[in-house]
Short mmCIF file of C-alpha atoms in Angstrom, two decimals:
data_model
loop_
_atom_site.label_atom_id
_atom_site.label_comp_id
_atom_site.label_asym_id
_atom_site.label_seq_id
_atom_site.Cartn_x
_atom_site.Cartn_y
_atom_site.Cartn_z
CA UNK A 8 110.18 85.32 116.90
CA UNK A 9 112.46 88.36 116.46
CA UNK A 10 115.58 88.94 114.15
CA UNK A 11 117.16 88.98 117.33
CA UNK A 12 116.26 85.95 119.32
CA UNK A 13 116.04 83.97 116.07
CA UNK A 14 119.64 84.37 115.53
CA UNK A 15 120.17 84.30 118.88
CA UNK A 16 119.05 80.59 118.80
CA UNK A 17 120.80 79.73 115.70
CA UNK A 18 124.28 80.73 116.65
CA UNK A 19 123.78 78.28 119.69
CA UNK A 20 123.75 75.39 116.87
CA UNK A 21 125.75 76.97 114.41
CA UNK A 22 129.57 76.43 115.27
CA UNK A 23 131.22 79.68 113.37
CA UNK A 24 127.85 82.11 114.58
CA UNK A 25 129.48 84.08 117.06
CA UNK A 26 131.20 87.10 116.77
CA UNK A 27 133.68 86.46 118.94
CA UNK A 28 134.50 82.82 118.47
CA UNK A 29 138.14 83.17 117.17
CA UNK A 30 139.56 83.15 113.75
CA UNK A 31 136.93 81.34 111.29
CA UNK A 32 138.58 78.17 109.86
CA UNK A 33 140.74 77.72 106.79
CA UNK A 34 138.99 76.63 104.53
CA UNK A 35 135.44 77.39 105.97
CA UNK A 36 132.67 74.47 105.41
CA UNK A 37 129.47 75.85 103.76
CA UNK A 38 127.62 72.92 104.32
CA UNK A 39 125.66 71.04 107.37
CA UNK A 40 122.01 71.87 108.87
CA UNK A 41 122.93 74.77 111.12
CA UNK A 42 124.16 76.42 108.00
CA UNK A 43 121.41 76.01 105.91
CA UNK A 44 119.05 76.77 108.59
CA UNK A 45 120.55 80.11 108.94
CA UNK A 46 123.95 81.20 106.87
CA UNK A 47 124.08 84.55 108.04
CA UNK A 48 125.98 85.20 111.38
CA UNK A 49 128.77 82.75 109.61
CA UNK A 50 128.35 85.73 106.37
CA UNK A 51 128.23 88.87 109.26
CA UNK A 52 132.01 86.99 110.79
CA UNK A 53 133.34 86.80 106.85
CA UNK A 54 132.26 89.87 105.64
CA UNK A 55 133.97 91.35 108.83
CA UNK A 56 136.91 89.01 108.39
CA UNK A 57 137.46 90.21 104.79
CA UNK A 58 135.76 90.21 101.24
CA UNK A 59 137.14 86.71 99.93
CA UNK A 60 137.67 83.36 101.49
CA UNK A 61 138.76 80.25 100.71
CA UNK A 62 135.31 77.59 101.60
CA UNK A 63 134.66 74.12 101.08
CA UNK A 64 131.47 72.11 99.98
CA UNK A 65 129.91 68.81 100.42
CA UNK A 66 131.87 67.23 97.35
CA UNK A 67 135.30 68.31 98.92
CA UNK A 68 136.18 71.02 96.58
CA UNK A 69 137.83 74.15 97.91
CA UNK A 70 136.63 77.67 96.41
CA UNK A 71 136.84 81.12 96.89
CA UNK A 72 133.83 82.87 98.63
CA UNK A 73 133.03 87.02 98.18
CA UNK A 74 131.04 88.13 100.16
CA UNK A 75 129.72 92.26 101.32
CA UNK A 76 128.40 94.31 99.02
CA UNK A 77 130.88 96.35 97.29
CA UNK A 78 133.18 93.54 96.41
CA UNK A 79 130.25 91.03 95.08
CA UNK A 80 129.06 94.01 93.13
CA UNK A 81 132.31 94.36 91.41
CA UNK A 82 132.91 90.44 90.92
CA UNK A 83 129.77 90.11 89.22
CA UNK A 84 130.85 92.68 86.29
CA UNK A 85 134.47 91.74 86.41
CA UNK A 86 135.58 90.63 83.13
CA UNK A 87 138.58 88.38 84.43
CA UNK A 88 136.06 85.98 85.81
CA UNK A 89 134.45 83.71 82.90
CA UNK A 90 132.16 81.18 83.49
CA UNK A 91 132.84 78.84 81.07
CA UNK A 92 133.72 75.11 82.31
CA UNK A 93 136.57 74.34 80.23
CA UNK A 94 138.57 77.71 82.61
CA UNK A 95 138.25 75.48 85.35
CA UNK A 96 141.36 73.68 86.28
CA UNK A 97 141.77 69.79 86.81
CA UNK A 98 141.37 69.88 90.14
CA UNK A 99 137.63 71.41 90.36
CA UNK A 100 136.82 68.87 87.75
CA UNK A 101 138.18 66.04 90.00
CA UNK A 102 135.93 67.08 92.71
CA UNK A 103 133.19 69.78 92.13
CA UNK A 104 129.44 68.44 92.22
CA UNK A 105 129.04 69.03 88.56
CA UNK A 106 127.51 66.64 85.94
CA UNK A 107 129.10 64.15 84.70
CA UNK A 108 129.84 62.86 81.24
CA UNK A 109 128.04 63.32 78.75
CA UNK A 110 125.82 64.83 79.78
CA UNK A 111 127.70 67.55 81.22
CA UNK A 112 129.01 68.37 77.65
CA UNK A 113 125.20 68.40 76.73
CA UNK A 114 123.45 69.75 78.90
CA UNK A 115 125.51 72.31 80.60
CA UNK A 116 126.24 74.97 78.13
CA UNK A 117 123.54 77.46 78.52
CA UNK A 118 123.58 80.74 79.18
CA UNK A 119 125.30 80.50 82.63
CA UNK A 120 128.33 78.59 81.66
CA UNK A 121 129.03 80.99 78.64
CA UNK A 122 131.13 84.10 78.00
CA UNK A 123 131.02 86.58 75.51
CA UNK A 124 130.77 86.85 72.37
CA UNK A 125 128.76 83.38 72.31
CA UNK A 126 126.86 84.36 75.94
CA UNK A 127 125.61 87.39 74.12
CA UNK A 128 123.96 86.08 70.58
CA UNK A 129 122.20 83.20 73.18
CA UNK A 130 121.06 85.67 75.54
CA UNK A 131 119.10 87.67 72.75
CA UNK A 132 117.21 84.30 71.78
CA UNK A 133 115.07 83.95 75.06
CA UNK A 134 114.69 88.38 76.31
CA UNK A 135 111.67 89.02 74.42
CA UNK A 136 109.96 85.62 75.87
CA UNK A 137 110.65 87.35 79.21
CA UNK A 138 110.45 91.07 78.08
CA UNK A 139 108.79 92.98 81.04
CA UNK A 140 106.17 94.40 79.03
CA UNK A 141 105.03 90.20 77.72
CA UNK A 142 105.38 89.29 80.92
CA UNK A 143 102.61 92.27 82.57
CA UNK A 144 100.20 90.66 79.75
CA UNK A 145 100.22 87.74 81.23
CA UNK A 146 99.54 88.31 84.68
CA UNK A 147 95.96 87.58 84.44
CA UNK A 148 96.16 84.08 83.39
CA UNK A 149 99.38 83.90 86.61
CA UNK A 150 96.67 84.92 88.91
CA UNK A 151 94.21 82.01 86.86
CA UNK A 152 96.96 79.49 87.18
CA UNK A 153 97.39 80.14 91.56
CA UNK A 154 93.81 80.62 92.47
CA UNK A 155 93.17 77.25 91.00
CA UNK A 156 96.25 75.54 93.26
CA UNK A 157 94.92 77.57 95.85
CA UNK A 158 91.21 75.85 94.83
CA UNK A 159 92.61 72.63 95.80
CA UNK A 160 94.12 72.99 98.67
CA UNK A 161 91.97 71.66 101.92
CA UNK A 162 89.14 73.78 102.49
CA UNK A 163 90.05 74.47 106.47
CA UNK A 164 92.85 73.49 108.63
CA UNK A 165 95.81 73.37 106.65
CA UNK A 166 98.35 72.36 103.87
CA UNK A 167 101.69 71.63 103.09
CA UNK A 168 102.38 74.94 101.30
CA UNK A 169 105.09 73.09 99.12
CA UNK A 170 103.56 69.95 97.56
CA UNK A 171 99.96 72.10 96.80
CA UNK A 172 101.27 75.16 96.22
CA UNK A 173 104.74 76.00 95.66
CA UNK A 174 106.02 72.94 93.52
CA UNK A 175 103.98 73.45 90.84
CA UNK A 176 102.95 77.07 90.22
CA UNK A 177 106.13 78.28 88.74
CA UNK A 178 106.33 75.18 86.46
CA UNK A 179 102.89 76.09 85.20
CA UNK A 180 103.59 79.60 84.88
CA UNK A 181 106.58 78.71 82.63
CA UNK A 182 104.96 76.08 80.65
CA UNK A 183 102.74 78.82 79.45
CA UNK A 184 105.45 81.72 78.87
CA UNK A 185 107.95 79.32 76.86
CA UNK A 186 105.09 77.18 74.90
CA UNK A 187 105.18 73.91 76.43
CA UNK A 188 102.38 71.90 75.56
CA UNK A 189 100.26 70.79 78.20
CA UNK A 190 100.68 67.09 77.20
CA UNK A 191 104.37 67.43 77.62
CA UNK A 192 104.03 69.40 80.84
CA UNK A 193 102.10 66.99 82.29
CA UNK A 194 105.03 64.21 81.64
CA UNK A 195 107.38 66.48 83.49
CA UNK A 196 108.52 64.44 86.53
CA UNK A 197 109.41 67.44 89.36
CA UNK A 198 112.00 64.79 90.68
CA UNK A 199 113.98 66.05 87.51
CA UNK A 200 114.12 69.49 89.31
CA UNK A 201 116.96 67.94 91.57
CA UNK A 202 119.50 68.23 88.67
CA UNK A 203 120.23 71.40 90.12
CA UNK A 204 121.47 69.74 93.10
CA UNK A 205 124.24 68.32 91.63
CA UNK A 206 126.44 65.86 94.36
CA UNK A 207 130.17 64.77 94.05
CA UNK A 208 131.43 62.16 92.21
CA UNK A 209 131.86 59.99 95.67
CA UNK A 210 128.63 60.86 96.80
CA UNK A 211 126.31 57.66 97.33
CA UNK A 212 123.26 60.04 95.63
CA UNK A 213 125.48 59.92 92.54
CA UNK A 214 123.43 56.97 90.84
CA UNK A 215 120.33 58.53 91.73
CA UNK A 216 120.94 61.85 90.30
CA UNK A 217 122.46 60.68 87.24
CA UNK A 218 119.38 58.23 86.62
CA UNK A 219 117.54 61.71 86.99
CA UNK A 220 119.92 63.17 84.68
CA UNK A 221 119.09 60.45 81.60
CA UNK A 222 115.30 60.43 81.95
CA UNK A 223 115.32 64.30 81.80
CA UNK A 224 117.58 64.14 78.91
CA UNK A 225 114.72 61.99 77.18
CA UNK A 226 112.68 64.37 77.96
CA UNK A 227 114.02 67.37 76.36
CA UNK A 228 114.83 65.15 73.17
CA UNK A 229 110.64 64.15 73.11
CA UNK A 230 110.31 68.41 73.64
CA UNK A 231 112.84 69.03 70.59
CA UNK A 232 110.95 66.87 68.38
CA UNK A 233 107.61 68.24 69.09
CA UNK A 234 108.41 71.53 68.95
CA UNK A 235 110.41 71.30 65.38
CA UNK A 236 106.78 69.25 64.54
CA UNK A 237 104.85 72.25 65.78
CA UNK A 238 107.69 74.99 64.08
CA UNK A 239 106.42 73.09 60.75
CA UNK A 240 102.35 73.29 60.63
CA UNK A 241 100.73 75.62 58.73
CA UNK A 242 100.28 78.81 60.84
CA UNK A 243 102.94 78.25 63.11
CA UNK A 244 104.63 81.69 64.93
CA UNK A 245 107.50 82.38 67.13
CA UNK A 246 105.90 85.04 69.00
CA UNK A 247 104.77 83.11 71.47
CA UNK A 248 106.61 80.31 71.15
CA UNK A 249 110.16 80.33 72.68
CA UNK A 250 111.28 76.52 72.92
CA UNK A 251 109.92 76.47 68.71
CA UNK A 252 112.31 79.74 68.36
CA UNK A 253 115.05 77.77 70.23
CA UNK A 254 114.58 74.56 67.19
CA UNK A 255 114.20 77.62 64.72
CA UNK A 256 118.02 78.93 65.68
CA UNK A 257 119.61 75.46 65.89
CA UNK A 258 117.60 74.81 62.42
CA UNK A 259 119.14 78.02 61.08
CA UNK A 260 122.59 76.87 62.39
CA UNK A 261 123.14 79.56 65.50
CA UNK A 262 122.93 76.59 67.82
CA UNK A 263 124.71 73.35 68.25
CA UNK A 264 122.43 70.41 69.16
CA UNK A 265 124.26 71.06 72.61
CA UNK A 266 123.37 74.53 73.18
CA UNK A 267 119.85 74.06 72.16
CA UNK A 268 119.31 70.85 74.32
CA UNK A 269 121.39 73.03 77.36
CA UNK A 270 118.86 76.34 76.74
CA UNK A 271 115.79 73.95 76.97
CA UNK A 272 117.24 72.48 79.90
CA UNK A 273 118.30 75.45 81.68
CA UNK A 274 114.28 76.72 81.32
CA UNK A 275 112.86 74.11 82.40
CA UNK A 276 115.06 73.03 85.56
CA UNK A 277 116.57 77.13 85.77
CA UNK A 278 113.76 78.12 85.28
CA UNK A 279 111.43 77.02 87.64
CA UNK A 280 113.01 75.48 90.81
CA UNK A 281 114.26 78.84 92.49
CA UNK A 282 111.29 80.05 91.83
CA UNK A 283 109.54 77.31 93.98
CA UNK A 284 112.40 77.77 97.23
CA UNK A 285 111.81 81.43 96.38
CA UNK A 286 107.84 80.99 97.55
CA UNK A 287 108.92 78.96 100.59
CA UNK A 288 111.55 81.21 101.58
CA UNK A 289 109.41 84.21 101.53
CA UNK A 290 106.69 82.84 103.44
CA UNK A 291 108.73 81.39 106.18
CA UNK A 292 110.25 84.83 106.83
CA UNK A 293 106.78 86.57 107.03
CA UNK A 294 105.62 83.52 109.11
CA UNK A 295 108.72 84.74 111.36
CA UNK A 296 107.28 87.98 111.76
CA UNK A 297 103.45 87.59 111.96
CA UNK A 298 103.49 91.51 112.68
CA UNK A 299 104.32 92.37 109.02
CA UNK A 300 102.59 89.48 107.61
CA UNK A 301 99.03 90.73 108.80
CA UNK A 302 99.98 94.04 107.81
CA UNK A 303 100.56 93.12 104.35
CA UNK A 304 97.75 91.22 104.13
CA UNK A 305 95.67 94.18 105.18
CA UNK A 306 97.28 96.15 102.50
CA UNK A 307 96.51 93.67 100.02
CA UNK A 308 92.69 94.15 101.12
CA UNK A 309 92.39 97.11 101.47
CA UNK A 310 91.78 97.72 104.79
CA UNK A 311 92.89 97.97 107.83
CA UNK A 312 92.30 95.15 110.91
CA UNK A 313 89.36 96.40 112.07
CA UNK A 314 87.66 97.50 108.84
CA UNK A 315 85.69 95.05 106.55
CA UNK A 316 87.49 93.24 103.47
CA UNK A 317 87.03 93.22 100.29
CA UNK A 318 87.08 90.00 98.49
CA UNK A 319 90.06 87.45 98.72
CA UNK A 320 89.64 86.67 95.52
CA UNK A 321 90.75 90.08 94.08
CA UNK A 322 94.20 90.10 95.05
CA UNK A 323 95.47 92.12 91.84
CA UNK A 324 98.06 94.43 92.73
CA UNK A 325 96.10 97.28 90.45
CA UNK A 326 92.73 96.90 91.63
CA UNK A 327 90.95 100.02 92.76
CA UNK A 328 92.28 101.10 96.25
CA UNK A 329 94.96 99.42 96.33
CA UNK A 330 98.89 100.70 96.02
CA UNK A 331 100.73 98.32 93.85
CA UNK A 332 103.93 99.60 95.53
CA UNK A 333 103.18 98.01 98.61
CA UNK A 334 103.59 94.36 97.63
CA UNK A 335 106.10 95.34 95.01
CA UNK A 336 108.22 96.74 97.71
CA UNK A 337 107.51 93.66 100.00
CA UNK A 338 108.60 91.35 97.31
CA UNK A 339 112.03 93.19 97.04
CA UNK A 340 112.90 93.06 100.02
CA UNK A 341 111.87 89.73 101.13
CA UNK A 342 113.94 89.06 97.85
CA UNK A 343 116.99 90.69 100.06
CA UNK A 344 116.61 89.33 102.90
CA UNK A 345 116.64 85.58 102.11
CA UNK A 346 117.25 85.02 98.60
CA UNK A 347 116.70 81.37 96.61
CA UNK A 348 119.80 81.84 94.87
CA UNK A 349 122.08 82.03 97.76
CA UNK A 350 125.30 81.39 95.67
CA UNK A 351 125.90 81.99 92.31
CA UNK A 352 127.43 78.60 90.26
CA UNK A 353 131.48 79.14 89.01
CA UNK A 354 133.51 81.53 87.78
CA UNK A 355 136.98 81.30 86.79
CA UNK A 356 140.24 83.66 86.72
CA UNK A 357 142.08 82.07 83.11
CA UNK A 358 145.54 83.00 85.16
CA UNK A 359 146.29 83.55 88.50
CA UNK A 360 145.44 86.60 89.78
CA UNK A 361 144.48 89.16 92.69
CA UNK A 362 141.13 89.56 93.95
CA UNK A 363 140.46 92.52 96.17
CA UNK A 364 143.60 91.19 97.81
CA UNK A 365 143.90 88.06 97.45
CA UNK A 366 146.02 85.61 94.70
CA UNK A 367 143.41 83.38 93.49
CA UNK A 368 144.95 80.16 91.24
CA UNK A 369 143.89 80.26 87.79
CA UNK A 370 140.79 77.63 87.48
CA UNK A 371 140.22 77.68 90.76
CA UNK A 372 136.61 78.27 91.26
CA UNK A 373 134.87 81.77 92.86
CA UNK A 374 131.81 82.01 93.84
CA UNK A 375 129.82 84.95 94.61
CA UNK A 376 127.13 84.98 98.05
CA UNK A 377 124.40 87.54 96.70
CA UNK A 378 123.33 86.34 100.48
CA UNK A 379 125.68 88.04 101.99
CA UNK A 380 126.21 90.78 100.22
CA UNK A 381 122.23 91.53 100.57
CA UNK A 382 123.01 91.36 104.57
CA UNK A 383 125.59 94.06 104.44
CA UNK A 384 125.27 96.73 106.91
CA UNK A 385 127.30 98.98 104.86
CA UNK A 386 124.78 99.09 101.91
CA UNK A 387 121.60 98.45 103.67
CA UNK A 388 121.17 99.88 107.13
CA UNK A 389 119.61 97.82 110.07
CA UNK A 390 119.96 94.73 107.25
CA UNK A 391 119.26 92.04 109.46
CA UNK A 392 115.84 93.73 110.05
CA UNK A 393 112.95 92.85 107.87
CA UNK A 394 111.35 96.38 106.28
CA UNK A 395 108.72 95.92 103.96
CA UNK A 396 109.16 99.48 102.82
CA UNK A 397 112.74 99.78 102.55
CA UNK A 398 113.65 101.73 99.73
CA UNK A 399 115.75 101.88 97.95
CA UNK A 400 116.35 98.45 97.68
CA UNK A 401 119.57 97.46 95.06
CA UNK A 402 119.85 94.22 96.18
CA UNK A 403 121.56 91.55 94.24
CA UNK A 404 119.26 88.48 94.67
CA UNK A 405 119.01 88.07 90.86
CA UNK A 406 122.68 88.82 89.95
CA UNK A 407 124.17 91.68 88.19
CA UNK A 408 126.02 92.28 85.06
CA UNK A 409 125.93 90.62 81.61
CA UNK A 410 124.43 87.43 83.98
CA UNK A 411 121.70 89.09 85.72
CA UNK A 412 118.92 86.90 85.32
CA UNK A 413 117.31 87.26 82.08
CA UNK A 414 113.43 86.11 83.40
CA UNK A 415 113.65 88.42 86.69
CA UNK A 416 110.33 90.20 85.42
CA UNK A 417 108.89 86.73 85.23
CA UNK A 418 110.17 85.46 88.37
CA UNK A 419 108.92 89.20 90.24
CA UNK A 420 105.75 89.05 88.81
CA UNK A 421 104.96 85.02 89.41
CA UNK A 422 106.36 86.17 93.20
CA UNK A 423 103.85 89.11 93.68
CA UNK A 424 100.63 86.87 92.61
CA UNK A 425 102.20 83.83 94.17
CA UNK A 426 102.44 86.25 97.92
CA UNK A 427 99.17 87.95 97.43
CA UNK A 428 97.11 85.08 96.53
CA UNK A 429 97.98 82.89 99.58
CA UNK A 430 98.04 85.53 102.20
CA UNK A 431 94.45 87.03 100.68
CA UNK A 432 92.97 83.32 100.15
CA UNK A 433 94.10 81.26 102.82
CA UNK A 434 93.10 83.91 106.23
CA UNK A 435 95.13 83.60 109.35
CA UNK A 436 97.61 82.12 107.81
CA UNK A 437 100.48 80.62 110.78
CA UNK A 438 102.79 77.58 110.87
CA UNK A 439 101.58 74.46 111.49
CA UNK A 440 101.26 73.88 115.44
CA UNK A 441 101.43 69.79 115.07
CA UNK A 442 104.72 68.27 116.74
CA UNK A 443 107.39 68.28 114.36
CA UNK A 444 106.06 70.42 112.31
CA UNK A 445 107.48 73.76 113.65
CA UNK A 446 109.52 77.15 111.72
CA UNK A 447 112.66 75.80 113.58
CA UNK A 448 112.05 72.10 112.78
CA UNK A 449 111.72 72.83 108.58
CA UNK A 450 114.07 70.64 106.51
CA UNK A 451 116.20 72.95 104.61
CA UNK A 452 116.98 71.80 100.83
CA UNK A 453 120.79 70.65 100.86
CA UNK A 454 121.47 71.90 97.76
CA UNK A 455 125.36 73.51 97.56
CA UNK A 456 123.84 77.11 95.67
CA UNK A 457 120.14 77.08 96.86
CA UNK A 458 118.03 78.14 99.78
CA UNK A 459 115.09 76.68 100.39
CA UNK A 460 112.68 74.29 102.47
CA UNK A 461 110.94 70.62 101.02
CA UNK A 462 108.00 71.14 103.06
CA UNK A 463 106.31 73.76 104.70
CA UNK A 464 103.59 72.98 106.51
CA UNK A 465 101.21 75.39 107.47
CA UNK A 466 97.63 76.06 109.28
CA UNK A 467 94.63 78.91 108.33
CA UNK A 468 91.23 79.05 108.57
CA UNK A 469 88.27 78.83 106.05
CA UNK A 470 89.98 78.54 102.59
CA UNK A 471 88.37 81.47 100.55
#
């Protein structure tokens, strides 16, 4: 299906998709399945509209949305806007799907709800863990880690790219980068992922996700212990050991208990769950436009359609013959065009104030689409359309500023082996044609920040 007629058929279920429906609503909902499905003709009317505007979520609580380019570009470096909790006033506490007591003073004050000078010294602890140059090392045993998910999945027919594929690569990958032993890995119960899903105090999931919230705790306290155990045998070093550098500083007294348990929690939930909607949302799109999947495919190979292949199995972006470029640049901008990370979480003005034009209250929360600013027309031409080889390619998909995402090498290069290896291993790779089962029929995650699908089921040939 086309850009075109896919959002063609979306604004006929989406209520605020047309561009000439009337004056979008005060506030505007960001929530039900049309707009997860497909959030951006209701971004094309608001960036149009204006760069901020007041939305509601799930939970009830109001916010303030920017949204285009130019404006989410200068949010995301503003210094007014702080992201620490304790800015926000009493009635986002009231209502905003965050977690509750006490946890929420536990658990929640990592690097993404912190503000200089204390986001700063805890934001050096974890960069060379994720340092580009570590993370290129590792590649090799990335590409180990897929090719054996890959070597379970069905040998023809099909799979649900989700359960064999895409919920557990990135948790593997970061077990290994952050030195999780594989004992403890294998405890990790995915339904803990969810936490960053948060729902309302009102909601009826609230029980559920706060019995989540208590056996992950656990969890992190059995990971603590181990790793001060491991910090303390003979031979012991940090340099590849990031959760045992984490004890080290809280040891040393530059963490609280809190921050440490918050940092630990923050990698393993942070750090692996938009990694997993990142896989699904990429491979929808390029299911969407079979066209450019085949071509990068053939690019991967080495070849063109008609010419013989070399082997599946070498799917290294720096093999002979092959341009790395190509599926760096693909990665990019499938990045752009649907990011994982469709909002980012709160920010706060500590007194009222304008933003570009409008009085926001002080603790009222702002949010920041990097969606819609990576659909703007006035930054990236033709945005709507998928270009593999659009370049340049600034988009915001992991943030900018003293918050841009401090494992986006990771989460590029797990992305590039995590694309190459299924469209190289699994050939003619196409959406599943069994009833239900359809691009359009997909159950989109409902999570209030996150873009992603629970299941993706999908058909190929021969498995190679």
């Amino acid at each position: 299906m086309t850009d075109t007629a896919h959002q063609g058929a979306e604004a006929a279920r989406c209520p605020y998709a047309g561009g000439d429906g009337g004056p979008l609503p005060d506030p505007v909902p960001l929530y039900g399945p049309a707009y997860k499905r497909d959030p951006y003709p209701l971004y094309r009317r608001m960036r149009e509209a204006g760069p901020v505007h007041r939305v509601e979520f799930p939970s009830g609580i109001h916010a303030w949305l920017v949204t285009g380019y130019q404006a989410a570009h200068a949010a995301l470096n503003d210094p007014r806007l702080g992201k620490n909790h304790a800015l926000g006033n009493a009635n986002w506490r009231r209502l905003a799907s965050i977690m509750p007591e006490p946890q929420h003073s536990a658990l929640q004050v990592h690097l993404l709800h912190q503000d200089p000078p204390k986001h700063t010294s805890m934001r050096r602890l974890v960069l060379d863990a994720f340092a580009p140059r570590r993370v290129e090392s590792l590649r090799p045993r990335f590409q180990q880690l897929a090719d054996a998910l890959v070597d379970e999945l069905p040998e023809t027919g099909g799979a649900d790219l989700v359960a064999g594929f895409a919920a557990h690569y990135p948790f593997r990958v970061l077990a290994e980068v952050i030195g999780l032993p594989a004992e403890l890995a294998a405890r990790f119960d995915r339904d803990w992922g969810k936490v960053v899903q948060p729902v309302g105090p009102q909601d009826p999931g609230r029980p559920a996700y706060e019995a989540r919230l208590r056996g992950l705790q656990t969890y992190i306290a059995d990971v603590v212990d181990r790793k001060r155990a491991d910090r303390a045998a003979p031979g012991w070093t940090a340099t590849e050991d990031l959760l045992g550098r984490l004890v080290e500083a809280h040891d040393a007294g530059e963490l609280s208990r809190a921050e440490l348990d918050s940092m630990v929690f923050q990698l393993l939930v942070a750090g692996q769950e938009p990694v997993t909607n990142q896989i699904t949302t990429m491979v929808v799109t390029l299911l969407r436009h079979p066209d450019q999947l085949a071509r990068l495919r053939d690019s991967l190979l080495g070849s063109s359609p008609d010419s013989p292949r070399d082997s599946p199995r070498d799917s290294s972006p720096d093999r002979p013959g092959h341009d790395p470029g190509t599926l760096a640049r693909a990665v990019e901008e499938l990045l752009r065009h649907d990011a994982a990370f469709e909002l980012t979480t709160w920010r706060f003005l500590a007194e009222d104030d304008d933003l570009f034009g409008t009085t926001v209250p002080a603790g009222d929360s702002v949010i920041v689409s990097l969606c819609a600013a990576n659909r703007d027309e006035a930054r990236f031409p033709d945005a709507d359309r998928l270009d593999l080889d659009r370049t340049p390619n600034a988009h915001l998909a992991f943030g900018h500023g003293i918050h841009y995402c401090p494992g986006a090498a990771l989460a590029r290069a797990e992305l590039q082996v995590a694309l190459a290896t299924l469209l190289t291993r699994l050939p003619a790779l196409r959406p599943s044609p069994e009833p239900g089962e359809g691009l359009d029929e997909l159950g989109w995650i409902p999570a209030v920040l996150a873009r992603g699908v629970d299941r993706l089921p999908v058909a190929y040939d021969r498995r190679a």
